[in-house]
Coordinates of C-alpha atoms in Angstrom, one line a residue:
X664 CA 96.1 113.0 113.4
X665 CA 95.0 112.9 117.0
X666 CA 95.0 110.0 119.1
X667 CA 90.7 110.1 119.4
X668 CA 91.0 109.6 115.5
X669 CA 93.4 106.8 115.5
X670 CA 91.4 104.8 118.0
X671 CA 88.5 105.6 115.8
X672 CA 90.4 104.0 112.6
X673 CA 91.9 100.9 115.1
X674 CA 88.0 100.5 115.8
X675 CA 87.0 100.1 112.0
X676 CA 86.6 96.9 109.5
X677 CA 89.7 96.2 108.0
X678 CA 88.4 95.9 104.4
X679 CA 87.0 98.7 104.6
X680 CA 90.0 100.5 106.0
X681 CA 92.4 98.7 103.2
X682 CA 90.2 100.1 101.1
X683 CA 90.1 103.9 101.9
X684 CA 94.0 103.6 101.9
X685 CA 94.0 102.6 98.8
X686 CA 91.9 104.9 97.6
X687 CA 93.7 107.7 99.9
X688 CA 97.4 106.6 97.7
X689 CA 95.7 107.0 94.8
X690 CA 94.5 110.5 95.4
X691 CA 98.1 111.3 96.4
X692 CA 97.1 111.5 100.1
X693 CA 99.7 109.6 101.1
X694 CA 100.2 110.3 104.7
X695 CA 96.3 109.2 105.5
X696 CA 97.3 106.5 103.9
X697 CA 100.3 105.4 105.9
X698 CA 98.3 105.7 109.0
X699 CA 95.6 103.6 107.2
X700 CA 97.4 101.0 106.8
X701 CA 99.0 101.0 110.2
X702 CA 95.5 100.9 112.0
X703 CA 95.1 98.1 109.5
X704 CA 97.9 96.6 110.7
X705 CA 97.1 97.2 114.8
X706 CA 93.9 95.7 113.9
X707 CA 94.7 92.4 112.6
X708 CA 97.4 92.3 115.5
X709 CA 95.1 92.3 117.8
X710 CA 93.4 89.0 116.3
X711 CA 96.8 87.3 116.4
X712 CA 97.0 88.0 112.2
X713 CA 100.3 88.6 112.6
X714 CA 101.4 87.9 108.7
X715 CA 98.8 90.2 107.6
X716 CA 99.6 92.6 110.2
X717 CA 103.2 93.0 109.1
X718 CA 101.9 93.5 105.1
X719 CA 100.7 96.4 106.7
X720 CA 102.7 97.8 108.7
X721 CA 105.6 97.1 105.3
X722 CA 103.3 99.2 103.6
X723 CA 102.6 102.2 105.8
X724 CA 106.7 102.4 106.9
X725 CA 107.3 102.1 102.7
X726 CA 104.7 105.3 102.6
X727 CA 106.1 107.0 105.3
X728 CA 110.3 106.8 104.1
X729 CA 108.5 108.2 101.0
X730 CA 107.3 111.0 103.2
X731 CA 110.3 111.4 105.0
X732 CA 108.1 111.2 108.1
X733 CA 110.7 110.4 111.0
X734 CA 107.7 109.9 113.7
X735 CA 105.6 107.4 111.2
X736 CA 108.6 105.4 110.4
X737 CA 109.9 104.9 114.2
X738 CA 106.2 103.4 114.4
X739 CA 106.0 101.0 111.9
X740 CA 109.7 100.0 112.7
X741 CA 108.1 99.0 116.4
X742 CA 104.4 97.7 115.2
X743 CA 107.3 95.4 112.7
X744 CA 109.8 94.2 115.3
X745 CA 106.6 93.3 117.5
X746 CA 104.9 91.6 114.3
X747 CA 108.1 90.1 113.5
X748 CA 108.5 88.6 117.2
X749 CA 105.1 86.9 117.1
X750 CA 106.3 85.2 113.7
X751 CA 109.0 84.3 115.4
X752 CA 111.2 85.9 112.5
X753 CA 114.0 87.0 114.9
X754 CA 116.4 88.7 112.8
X755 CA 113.7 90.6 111.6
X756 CA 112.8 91.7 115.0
X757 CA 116.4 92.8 116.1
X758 CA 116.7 94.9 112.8

């Protein structure tokens, strides 16, 4: 996935995007997905939705360790510890 496309998902309706990802696991498209949910995630981060943000972001780095996909799982283990530090949830953050 380029970066042009993931700035076009971070740009969508959540909703909508929870529900393509949704739709993308149940077609066994599991790595669109992942980065779904993620832009989910980013998305309600950046209106301070920070427990909803970290649902996602649980859910795209449970997707990706199914994968195996070392790059999408150092992600969502940042987008978490960041999540986590707004929460204020700090062992969370340091793990």
């Amino acid at each position: 996935m380029t970066e042009e496309f993931d700035t076009e998902l971070d740009d969508m309706d959540p909703a909508e995007l929870l529900e393509e990802a949704t739709a993308s696991l149940e077609s066994g498209d599991k790595d669109d997905a992942a980065k779904k949910y993620n832009a989910v995630g980013n998305i309600y981060m950046s209106v301070a939705e920070f427990e909803e943000a970290h649902k996602c972001f649980e859910e795209a780095q449970t997707i990706y360790k199914d994968l195996k996909d070392e790059t999408g799982i150092c992600d969502t283990m940042y987008n978490l510890g960041v999540a986590s530090i707004n929460l204020e949830r700090w062992d969370e953050a340091i793990n």
